[in-house]
Short mmCIF file of C-alpha atoms in Angstrom, two decimals:
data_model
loop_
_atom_site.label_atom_id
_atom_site.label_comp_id
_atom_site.label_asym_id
_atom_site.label_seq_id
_atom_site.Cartn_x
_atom_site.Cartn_y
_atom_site.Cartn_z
CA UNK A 1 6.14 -4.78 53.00
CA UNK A 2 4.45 -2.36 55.08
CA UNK A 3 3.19 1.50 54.04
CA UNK A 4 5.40 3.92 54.91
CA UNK A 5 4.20 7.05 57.15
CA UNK A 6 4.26 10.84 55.81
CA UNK A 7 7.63 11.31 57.67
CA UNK A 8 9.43 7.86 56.03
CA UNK A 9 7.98 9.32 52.59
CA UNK A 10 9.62 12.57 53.10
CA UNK A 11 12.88 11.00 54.21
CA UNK A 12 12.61 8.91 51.26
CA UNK A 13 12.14 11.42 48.87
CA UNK A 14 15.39 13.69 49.96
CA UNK A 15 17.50 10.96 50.30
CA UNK A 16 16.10 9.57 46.62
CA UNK A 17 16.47 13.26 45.47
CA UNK A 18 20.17 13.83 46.70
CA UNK A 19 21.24 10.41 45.51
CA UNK A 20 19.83 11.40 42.15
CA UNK A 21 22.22 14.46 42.21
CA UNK A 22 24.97 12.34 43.15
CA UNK A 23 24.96 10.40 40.14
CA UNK A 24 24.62 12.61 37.79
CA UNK A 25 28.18 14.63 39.39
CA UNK A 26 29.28 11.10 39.05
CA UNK A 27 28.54 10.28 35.63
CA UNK A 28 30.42 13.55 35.02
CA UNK A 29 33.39 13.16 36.76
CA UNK A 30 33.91 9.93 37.77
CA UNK A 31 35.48 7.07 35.34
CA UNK A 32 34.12 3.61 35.98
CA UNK A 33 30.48 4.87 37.46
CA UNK A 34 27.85 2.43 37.23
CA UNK A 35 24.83 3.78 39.23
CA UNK A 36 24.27 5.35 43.10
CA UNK A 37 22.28 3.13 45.52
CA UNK A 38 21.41 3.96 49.31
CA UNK A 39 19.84 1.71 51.90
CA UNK A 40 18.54 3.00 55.50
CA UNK A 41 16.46 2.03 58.30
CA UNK A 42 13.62 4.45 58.74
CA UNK A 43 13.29 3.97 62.40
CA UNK A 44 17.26 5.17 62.91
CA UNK A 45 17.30 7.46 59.87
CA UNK A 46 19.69 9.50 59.18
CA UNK A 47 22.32 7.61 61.36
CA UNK A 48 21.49 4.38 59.34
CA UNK A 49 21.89 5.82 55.70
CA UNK A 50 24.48 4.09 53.24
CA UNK A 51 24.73 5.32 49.97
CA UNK A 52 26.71 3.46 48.09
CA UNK A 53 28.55 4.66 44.13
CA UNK A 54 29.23 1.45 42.28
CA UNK A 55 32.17 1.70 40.00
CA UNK A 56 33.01 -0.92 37.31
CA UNK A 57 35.85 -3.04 38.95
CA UNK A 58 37.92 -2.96 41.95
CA UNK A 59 40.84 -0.92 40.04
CA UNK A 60 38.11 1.82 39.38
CA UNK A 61 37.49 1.92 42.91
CA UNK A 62 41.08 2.42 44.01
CA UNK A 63 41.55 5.04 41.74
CA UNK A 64 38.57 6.99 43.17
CA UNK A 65 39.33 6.22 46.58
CA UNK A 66 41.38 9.41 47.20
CA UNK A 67 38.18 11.08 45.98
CA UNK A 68 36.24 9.79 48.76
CA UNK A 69 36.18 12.41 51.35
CA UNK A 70 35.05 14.83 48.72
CA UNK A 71 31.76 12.77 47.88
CA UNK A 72 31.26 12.47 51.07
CA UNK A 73 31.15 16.56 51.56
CA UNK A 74 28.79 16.51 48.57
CA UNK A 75 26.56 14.10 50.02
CA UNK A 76 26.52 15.92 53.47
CA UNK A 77 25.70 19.08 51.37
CA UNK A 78 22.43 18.09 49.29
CA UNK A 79 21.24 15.97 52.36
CA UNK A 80 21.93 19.57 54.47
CA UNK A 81 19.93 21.65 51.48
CA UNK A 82 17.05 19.24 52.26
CA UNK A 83 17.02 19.36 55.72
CA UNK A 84 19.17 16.25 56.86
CA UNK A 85 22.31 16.84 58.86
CA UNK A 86 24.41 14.24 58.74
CA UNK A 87 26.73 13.91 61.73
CA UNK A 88 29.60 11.79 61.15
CA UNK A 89 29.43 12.44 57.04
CA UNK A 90 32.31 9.73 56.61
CA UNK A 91 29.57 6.83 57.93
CA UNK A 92 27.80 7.25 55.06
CA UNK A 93 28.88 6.99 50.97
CA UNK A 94 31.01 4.42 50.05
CA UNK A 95 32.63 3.13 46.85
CA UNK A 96 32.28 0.13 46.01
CA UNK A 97 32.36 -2.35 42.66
CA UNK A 98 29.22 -4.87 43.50
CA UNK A 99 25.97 -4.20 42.89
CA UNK A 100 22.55 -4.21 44.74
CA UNK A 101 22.04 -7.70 44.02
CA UNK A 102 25.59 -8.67 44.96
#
């Protein structure tokens, strides 16, 4: 794996640090969290960030689904606070009931 530049380390770090906020809102309000994961491509940052909220099962995830829209504001909102703008906010959180690994 290759070093990252100054610039991928920043990105890095405020998408790390909003994430972070993410799931601790989520651990809070939502029943069935598991943990907060992202995944981007530096070189097409921010189009290319995913952050995905695993839930426990599929049923956990339709129940938050009509939820959505509202963690996506809240992920558009700490990525704005560090300097991110995210265009198309729906693009980029997801629910979803596998993990990492999956």
């Amino acid at each position: 794996m290759k070093k990252l530049s100054a610039v991928q380390l920043k990105q890095q770090k405020a998408v790390l640090t909003a994430v972070e906020a993410l799931e601790q809102l989520a651990t809070a309000e939502l029943p069935g969290f598991v943990q907060g994961w992202f995944s981007l491509e530096y070189e097409a940052f921010p189009a290319s960030l995913l952050v995905r909220l695993q839930l426990v099962s599929d049923e956990a995830v339709a129940l938050a689904q009509p939820q959505l829209l509202l963690w996506q504001k809240r992920l558009s909102a700490f990525m704005l606070k560090r300097g991110v703008i995210l265009k198309d906010m729906r693009k980029h959180l997801v629910f979803t009931s596998q993990g990492p690994e999956d």
